[in-house]
PDB file of C-alpha atoms in Angstrom:
ATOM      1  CA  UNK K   1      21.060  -7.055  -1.238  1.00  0.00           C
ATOM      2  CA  UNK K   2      20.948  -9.335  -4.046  1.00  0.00           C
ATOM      3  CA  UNK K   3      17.550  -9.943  -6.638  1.00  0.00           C
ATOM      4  CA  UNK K   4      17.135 -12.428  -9.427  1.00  0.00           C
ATOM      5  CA  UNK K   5      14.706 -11.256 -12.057  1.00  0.00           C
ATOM      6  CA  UNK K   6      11.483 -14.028 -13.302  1.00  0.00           C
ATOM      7  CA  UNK K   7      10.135 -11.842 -16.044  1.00  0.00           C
ATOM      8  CA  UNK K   8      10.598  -9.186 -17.943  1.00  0.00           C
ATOM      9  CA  UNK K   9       7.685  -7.359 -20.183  1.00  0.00           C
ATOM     10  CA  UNK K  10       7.683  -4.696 -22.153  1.00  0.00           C
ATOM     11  CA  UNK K  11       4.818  -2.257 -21.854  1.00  0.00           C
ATOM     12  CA  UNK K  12       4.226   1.316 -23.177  1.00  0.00           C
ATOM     13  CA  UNK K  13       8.167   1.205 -23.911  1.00  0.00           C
ATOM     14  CA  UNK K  14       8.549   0.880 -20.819  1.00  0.00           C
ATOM     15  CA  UNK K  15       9.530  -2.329 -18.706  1.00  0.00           C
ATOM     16  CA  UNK K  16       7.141  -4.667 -16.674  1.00  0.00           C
ATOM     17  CA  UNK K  17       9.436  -6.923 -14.109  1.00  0.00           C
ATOM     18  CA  UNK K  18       9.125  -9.299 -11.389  1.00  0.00           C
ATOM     19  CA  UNK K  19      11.927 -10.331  -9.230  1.00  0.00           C
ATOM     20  CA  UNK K  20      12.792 -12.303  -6.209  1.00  0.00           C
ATOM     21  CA  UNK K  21      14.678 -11.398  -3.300  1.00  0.00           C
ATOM     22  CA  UNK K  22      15.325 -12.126   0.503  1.00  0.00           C
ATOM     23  CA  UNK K  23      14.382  -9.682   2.721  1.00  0.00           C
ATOM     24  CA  UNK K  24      16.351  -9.752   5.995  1.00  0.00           C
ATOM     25  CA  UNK K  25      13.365  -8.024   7.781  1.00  0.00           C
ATOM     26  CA  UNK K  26      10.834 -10.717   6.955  1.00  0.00           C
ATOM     27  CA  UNK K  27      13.283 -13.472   7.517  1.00  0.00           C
ATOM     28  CA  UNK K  28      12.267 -14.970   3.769  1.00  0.00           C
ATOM     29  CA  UNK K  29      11.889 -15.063   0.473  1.00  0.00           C
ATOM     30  CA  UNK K  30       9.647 -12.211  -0.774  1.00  0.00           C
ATOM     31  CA  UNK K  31       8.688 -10.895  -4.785  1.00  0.00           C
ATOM     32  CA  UNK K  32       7.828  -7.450  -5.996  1.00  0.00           C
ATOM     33  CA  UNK K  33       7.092  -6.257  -9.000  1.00  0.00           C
ATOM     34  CA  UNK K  34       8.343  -2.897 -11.068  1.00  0.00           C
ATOM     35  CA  UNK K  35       7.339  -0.959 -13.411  1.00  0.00           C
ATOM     36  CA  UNK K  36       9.781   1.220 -15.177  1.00  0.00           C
ATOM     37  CA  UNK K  37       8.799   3.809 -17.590  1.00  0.00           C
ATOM     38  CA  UNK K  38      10.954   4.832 -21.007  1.00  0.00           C
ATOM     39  CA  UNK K  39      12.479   8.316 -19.228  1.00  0.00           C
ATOM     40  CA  UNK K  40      14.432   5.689 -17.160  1.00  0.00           C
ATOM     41  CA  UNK K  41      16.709   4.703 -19.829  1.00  0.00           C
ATOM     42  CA  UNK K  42      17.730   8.052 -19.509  1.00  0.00           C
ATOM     43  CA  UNK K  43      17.535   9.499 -16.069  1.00  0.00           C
ATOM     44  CA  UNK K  44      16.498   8.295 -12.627  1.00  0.00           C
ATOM     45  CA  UNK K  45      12.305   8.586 -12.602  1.00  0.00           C
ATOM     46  CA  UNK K  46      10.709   8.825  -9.299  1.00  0.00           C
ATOM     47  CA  UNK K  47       8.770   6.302  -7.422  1.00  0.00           C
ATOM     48  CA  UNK K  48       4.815   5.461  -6.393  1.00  0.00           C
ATOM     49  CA  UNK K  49       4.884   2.562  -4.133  1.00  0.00           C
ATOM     50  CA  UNK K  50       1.989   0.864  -4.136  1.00  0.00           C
ATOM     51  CA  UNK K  51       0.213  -1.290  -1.603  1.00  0.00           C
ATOM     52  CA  UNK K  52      -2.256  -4.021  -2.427  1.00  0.00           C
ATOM     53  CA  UNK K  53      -5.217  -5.754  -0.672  1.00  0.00           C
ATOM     54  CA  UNK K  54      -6.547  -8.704   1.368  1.00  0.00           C
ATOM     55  CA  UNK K  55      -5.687 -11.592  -0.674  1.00  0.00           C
ATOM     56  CA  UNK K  56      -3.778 -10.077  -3.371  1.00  0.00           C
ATOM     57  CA  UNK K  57      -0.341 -10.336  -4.773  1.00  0.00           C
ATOM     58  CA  UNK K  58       2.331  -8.082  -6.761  1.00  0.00           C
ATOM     59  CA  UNK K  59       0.480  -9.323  -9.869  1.00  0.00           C
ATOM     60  CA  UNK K  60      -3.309  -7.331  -9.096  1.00  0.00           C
ATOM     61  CA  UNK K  61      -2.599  -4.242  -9.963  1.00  0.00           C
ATOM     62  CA  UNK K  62      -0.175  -4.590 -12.754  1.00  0.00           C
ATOM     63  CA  UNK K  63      -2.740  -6.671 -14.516  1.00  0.00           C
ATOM     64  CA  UNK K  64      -6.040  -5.158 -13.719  1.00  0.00           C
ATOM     65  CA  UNK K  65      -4.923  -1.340 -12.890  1.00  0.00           C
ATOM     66  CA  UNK K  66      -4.197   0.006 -16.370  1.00  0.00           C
ATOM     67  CA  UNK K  67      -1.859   2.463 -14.844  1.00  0.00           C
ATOM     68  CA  UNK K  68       1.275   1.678 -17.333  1.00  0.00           C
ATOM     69  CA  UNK K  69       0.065   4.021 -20.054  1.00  0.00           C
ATOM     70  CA  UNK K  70       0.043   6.872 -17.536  1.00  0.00           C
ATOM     71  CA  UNK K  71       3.256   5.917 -15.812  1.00  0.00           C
ATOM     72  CA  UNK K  72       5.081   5.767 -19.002  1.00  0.00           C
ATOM     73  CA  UNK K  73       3.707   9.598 -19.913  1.00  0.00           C
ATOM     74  CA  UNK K  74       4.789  11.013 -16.690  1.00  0.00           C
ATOM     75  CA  UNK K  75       7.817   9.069 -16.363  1.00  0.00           C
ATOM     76  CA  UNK K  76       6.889   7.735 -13.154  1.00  0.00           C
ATOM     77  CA  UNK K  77       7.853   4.124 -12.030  1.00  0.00           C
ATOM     78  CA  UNK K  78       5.202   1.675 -10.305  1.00  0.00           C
ATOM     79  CA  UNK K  79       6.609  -1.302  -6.952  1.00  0.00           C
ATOM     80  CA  UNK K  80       3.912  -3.349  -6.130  1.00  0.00           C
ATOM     81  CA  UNK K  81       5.460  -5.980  -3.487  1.00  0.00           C
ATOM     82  CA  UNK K  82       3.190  -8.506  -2.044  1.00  0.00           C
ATOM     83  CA  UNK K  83       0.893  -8.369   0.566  1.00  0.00           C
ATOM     84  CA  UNK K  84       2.624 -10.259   3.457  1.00  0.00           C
ATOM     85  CA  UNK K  85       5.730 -12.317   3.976  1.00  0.00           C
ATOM     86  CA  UNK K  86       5.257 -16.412   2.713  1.00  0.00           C
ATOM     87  CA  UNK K  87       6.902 -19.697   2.119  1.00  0.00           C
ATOM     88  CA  UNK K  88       7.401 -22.393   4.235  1.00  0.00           C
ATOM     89  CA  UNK K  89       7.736 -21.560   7.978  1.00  0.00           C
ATOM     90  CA  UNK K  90       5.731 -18.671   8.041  1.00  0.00           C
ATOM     91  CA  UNK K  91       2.929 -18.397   9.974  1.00  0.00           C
ATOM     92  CA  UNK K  92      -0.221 -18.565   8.697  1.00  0.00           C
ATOM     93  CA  UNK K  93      -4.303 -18.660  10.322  1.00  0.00           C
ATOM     94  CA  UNK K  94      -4.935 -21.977  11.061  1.00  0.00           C
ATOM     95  CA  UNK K  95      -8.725 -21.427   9.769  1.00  0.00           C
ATOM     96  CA  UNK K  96      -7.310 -20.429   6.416  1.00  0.00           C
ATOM     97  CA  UNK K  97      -9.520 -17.241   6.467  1.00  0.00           C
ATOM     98  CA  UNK K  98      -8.818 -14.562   3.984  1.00  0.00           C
ATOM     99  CA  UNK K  99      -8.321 -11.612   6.321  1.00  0.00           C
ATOM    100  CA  UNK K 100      -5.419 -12.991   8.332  1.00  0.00           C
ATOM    101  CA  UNK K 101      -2.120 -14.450   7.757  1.00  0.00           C
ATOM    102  CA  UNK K 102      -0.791 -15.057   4.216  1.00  0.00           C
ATOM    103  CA  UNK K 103      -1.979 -12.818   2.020  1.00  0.00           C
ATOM    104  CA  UNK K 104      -2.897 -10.245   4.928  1.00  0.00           C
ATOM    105  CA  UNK K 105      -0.097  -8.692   6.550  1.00  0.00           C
ATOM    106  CA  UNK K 106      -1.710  -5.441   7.322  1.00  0.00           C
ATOM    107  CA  UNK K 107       1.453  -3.245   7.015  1.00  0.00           C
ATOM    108  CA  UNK K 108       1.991  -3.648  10.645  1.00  0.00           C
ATOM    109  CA  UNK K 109       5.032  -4.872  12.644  1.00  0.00           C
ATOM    110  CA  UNK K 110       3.662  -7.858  14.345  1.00  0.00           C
ATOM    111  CA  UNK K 111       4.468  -7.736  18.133  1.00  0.00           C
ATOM    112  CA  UNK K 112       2.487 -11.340  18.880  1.00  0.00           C
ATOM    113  CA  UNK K 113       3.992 -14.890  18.649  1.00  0.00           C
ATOM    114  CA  UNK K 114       3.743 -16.468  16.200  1.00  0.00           C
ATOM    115  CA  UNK K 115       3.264 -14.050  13.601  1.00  0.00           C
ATOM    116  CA  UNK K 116       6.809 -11.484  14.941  1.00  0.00           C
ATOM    117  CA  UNK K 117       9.105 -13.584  13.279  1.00  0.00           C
ATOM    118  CA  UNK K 118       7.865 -12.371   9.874  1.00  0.00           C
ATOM    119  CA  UNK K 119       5.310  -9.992   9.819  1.00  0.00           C
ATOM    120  CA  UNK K 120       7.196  -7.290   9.787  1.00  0.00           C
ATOM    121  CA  UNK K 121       5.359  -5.312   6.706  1.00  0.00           C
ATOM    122  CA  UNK K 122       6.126  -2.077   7.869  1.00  0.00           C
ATOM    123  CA  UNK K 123       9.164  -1.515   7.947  1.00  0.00           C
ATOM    124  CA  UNK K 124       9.776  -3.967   4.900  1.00  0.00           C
ATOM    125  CA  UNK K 125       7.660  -1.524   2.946  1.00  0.00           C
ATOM    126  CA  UNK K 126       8.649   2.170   4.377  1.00  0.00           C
ATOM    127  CA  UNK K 127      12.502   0.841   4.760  1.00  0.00           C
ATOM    128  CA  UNK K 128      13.739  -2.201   3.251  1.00  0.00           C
ATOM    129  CA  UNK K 129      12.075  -2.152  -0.174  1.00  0.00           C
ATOM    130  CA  UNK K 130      12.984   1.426  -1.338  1.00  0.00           C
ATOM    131  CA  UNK K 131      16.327   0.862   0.032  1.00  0.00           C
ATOM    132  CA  UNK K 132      16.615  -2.538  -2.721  1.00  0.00           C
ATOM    133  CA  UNK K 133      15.115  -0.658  -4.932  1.00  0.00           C
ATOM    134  CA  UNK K 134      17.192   2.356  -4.914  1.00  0.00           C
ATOM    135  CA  UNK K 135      20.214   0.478  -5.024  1.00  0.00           C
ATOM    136  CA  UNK K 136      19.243  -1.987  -8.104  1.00  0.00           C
ATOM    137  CA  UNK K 137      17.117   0.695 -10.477  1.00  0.00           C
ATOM    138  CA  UNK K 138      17.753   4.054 -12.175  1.00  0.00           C
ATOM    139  CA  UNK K 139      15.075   5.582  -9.444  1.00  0.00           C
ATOM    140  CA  UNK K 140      15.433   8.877  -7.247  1.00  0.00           C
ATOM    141  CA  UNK K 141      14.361   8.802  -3.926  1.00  0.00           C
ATOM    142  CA  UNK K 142      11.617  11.158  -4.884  1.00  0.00           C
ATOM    143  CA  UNK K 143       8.478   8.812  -3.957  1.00  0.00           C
ATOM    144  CA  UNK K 144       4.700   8.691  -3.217  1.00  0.00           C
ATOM    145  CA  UNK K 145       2.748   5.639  -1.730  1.00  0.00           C
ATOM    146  CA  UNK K 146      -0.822   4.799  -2.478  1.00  0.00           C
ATOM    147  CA  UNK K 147      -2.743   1.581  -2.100  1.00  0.00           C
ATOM    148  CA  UNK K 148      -6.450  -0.386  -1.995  1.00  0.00           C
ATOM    149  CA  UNK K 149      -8.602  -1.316   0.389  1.00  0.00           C
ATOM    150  CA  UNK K 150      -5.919  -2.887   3.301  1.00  0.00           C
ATOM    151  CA  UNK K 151      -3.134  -1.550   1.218  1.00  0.00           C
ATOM    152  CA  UNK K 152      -4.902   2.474   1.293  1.00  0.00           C
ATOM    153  CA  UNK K 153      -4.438   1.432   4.854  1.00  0.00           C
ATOM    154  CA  UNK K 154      -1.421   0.786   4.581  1.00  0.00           C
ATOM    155  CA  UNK K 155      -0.175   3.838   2.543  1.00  0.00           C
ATOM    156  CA  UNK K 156      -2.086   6.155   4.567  1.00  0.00           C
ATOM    157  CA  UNK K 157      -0.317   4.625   7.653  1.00  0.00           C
ATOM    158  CA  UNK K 158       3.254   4.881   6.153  1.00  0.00           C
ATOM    159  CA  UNK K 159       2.934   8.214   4.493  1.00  0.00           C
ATOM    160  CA  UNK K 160       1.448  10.037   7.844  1.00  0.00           C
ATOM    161  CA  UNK K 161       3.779   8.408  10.057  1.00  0.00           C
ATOM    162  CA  UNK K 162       6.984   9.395   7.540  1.00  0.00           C
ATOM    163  CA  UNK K 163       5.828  12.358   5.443  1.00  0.00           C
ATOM    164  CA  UNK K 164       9.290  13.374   5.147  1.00  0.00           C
ATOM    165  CA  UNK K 165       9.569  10.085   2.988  1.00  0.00           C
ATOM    166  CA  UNK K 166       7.081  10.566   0.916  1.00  0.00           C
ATOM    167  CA  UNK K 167       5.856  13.409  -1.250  1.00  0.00           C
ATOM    168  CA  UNK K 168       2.194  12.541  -1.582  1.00  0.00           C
ATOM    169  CA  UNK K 169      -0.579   9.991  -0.048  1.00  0.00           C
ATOM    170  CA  UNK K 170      -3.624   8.407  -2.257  1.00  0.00           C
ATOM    171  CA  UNK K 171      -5.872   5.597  -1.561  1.00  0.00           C
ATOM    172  CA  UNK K 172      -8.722   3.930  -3.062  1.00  0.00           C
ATOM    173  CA  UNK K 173     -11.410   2.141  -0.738  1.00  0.00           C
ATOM    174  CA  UNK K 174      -9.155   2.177   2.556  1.00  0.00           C
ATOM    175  CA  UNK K 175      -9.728   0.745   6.127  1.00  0.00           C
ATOM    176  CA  UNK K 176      -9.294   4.311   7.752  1.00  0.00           C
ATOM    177  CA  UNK K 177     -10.298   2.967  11.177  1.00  0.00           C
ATOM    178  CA  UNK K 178      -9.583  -0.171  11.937  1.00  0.00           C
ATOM    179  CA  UNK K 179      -9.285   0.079  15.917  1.00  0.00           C
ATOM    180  CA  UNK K 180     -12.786   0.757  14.948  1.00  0.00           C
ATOM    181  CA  UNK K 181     -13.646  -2.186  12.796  1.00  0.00           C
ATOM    182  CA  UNK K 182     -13.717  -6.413  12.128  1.00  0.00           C
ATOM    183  CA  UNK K 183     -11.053  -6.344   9.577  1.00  0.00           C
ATOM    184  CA  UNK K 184      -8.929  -4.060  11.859  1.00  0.00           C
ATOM    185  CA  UNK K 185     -10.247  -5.664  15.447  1.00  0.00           C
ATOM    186  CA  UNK K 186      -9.373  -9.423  14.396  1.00  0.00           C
ATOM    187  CA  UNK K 187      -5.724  -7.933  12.696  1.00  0.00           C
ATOM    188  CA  UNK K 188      -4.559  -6.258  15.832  1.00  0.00           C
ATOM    189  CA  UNK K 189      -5.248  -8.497  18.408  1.00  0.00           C
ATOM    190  CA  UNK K 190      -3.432 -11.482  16.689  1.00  0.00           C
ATOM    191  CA  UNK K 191      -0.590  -9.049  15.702  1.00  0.00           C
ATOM    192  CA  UNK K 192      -0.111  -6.649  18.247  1.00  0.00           C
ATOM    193  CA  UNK K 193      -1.946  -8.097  21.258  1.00  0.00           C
ATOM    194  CA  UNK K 194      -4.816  -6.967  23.604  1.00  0.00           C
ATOM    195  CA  UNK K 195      -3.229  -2.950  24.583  1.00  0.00           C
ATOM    196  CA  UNK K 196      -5.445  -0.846  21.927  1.00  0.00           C
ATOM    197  CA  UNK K 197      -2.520   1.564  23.043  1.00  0.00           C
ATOM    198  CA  UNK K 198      -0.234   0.131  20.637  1.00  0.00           C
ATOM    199  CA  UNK K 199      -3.051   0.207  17.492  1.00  0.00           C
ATOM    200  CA  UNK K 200      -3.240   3.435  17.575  1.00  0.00           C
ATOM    201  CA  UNK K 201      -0.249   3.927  15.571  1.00  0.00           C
ATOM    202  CA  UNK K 202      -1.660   1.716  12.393  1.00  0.00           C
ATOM    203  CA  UNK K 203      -4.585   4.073  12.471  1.00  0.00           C
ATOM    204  CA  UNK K 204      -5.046   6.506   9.831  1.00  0.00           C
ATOM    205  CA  UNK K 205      -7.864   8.741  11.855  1.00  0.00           C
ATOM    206  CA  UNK K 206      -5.728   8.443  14.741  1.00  0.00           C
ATOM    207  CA  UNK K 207      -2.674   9.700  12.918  1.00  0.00           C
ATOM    208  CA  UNK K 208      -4.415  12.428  11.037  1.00  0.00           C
ATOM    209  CA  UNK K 209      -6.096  13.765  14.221  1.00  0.00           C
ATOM    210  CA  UNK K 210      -2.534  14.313  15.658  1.00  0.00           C
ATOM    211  CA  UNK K 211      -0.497  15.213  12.210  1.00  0.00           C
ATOM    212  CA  UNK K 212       1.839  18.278  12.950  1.00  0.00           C
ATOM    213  CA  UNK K 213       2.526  17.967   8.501  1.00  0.00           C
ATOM    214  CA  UNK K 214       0.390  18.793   5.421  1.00  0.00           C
ATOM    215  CA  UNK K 215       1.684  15.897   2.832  1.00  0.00           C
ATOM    216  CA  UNK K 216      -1.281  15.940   0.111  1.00  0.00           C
ATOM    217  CA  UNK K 217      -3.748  12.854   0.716  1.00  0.00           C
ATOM    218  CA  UNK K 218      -6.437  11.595  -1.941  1.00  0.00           C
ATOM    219  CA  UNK K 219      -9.049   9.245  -1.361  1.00  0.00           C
ATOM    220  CA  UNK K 220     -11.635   7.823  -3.382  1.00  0.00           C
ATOM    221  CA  UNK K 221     -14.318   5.851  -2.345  1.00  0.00           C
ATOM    222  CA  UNK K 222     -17.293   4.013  -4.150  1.00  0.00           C
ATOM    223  CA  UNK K 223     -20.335   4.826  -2.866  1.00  0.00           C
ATOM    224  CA  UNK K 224     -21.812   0.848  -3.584  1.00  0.00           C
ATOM    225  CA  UNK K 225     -18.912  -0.795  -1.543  1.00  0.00           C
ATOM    226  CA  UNK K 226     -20.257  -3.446  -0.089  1.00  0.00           C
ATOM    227  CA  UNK K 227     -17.683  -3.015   2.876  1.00  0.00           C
ATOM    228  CA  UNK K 228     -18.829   0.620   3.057  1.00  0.00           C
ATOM    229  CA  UNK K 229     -20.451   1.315   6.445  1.00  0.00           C
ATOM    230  CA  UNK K 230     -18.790  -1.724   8.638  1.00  0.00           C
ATOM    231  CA  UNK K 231     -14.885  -1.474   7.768  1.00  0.00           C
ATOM    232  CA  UNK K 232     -13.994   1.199   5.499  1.00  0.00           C
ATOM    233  CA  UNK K 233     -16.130   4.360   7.621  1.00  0.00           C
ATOM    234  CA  UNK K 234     -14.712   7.170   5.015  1.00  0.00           C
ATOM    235  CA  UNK K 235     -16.565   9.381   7.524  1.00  0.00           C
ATOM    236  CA  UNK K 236     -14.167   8.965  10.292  1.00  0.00           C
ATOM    237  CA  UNK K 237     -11.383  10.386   8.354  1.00  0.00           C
ATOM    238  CA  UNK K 238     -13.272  13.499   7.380  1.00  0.00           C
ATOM    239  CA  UNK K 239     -14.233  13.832  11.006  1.00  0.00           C
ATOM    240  CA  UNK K 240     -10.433  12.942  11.943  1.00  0.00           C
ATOM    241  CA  UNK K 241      -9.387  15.921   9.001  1.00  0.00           C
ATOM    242  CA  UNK K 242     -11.880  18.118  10.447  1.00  0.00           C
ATOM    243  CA  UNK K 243     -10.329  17.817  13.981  1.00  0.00           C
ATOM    244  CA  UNK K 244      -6.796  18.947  12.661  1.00  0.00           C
ATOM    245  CA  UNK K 245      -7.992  21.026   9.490  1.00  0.00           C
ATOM    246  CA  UNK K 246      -5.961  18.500   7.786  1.00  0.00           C
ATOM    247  CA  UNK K 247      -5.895  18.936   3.922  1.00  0.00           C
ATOM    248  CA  UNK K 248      -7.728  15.985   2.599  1.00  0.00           C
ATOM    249  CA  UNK K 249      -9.317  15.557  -0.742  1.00  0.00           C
ATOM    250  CA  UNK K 250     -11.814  12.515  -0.054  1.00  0.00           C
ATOM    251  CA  UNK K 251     -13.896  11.822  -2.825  1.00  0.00           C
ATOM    252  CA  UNK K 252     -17.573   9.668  -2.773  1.00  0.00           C
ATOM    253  CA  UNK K 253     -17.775   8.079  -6.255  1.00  0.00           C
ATOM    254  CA  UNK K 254     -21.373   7.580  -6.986  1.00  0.00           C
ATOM    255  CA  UNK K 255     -22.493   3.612  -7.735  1.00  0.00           C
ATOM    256  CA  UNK K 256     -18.852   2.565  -7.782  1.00  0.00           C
ATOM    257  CA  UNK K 257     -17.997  -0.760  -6.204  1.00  0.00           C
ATOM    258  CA  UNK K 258     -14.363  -2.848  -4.217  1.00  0.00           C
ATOM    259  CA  UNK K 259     -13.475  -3.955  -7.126  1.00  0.00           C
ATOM    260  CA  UNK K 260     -10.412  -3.294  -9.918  1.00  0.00           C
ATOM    261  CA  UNK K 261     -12.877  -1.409 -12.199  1.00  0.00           C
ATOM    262  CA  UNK K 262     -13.361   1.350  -9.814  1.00  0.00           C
ATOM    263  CA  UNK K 263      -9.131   1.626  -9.265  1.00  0.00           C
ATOM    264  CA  UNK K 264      -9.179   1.215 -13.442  1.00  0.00           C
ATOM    265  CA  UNK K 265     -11.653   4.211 -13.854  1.00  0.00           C
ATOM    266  CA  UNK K 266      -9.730   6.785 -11.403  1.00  0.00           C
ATOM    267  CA  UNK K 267      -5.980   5.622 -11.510  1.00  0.00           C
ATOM    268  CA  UNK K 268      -5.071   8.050 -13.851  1.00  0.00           C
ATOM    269  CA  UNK K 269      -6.466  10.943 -11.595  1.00  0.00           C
ATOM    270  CA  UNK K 270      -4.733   9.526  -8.796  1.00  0.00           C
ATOM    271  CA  UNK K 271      -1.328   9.041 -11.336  1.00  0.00           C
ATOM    272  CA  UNK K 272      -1.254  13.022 -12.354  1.00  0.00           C
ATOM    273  CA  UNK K 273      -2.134  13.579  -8.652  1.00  0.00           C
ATOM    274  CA  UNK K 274       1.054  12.035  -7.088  1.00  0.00           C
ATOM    275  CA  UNK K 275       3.132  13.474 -10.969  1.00  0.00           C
ATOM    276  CA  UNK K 276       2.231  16.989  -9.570  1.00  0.00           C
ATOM    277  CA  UNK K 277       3.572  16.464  -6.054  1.00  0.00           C
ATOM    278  CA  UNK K 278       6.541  14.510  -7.236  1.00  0.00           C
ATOM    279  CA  UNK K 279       7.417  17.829  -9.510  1.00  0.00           C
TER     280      UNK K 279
END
């Protein structure tokens, strides 16, 4: 697997990068971003994966995050691929809404013509990317996964489903239950079809309620979201914990809000968090 490198800026010592490749699971052209701390001049640095939200690109959280200080203290490196496969071909909603097609590929392996051919976001993200980036960076395959908003969905999803993969789970704002809500509803019929049998395996409630592991999972959620109480339902996965005495830390931040100010004001929590898993 072959990648050709757009930029390259340094940060904290460290290395901000942004590089093209083609992914043979999404059947085109795809970008990530890296972040790669000063310890990796030296040895291989582990890896938090992290997964962004409706709309968004590689670029969100490297720009708005502020996470690069921290990464660079606790040697940790930072992927942030995009949000769903693009470029010409690929399928997109016809309505041009925000919440499907590009830009919202839900982390899901699309079942549902026409979006199968390349909405394959799961498997890019728990097995094609780490592979790539194993092979092209001085990483270990010691790794966490976190994410916002569709992309907490998205980590919580992977990291349940593979904890063997992953050492540590956080999340900031996630869709927890979307068999149970309009972000999740309109999603999984157009990608996986009308059986609700087969959502139940993108579900984070669902997947806690049946979790036979204990991989560490923090959440934090703003308690002036304005997608609070109709998609996000933070409830349900305490409920969902409560069912399997699962260990999560889920955390109601008083009068914060969706946006990249409440990820600016806790990522360094949720940094030392995954550094203490990772060892």
């Amino acid at each position: 697997m072959t990648i050709e490198n757009i930029s390259s800026t340094k940060s904290f010592a460290g290395w901000h990068k942004q590089y093209y490749h083609q992914s043979g699971v999404l059947n085109c052209q795809m970008r990530f971003a890296i972040y790669l701390p000063p310890q990796a001049s030296e040895r291989k640095v582990p890896v938090l994966y992290w997964l962004s939200g409706l709309t968004c690109t590689d670029e969100n959280f490297m720009q708005k995050a502020g996470a690069m200080r921290i990464a660079a203290e606790l040697g940790i490196a930072i992927v942030a691929p995009d949000t769903s496969p693009r470029g010409q071909g690929v399928a997109d909603d016809p309505s041009e809404s925000y919440d499907l097609g590009l830009g919202a590929g839900f982390y899901l392996n699309a079942t549902q013509a026409p979006w199968r051919e390349h909405y394959q976001m799961y498997d890019y993200v728990v097995q094609e990317l780490p592979e790539l980036i194993e092979q092209h960076f001085p990483v270990s395959n010691v790794r966490a996964i976190a994410g916002h908003s569709m992309g907490g969905h998205g980590a919580l999803v992977a990291g349940l489903r593979n904890p063997e993969r992953y050492q540590s789970i956080s999340a900031f704002s996630p869709i927890v239950n979307p068999i149970n809500c309009p972000w999740g509803h309109k999603a999984f019929l157009n990608y996986l079809g009308k059986n609700r049998d087969s959502w139940m395996q993108y579900d984070a409630c669902e997947l806690m309620k049946a979790s036979s592991s204990d991989i560490p999972v923090l959440v934090d959620q703003g308690t002036s979201d304005n997608f609070l109480e109709e998609q996000l339902k933070p409830h349900a996965l305490i409920e969902a914990a409560a069912i399997n005495e699962y260990p999560l830390i889920l955390r109601m931040q008083e009068g914060y809000d969706h946006s990249y100010y409440f990820i600016a004001s806790f990522i360094e929590e949720h940094l030392r968090f995954h550094a203490k898993h990772m060892g």
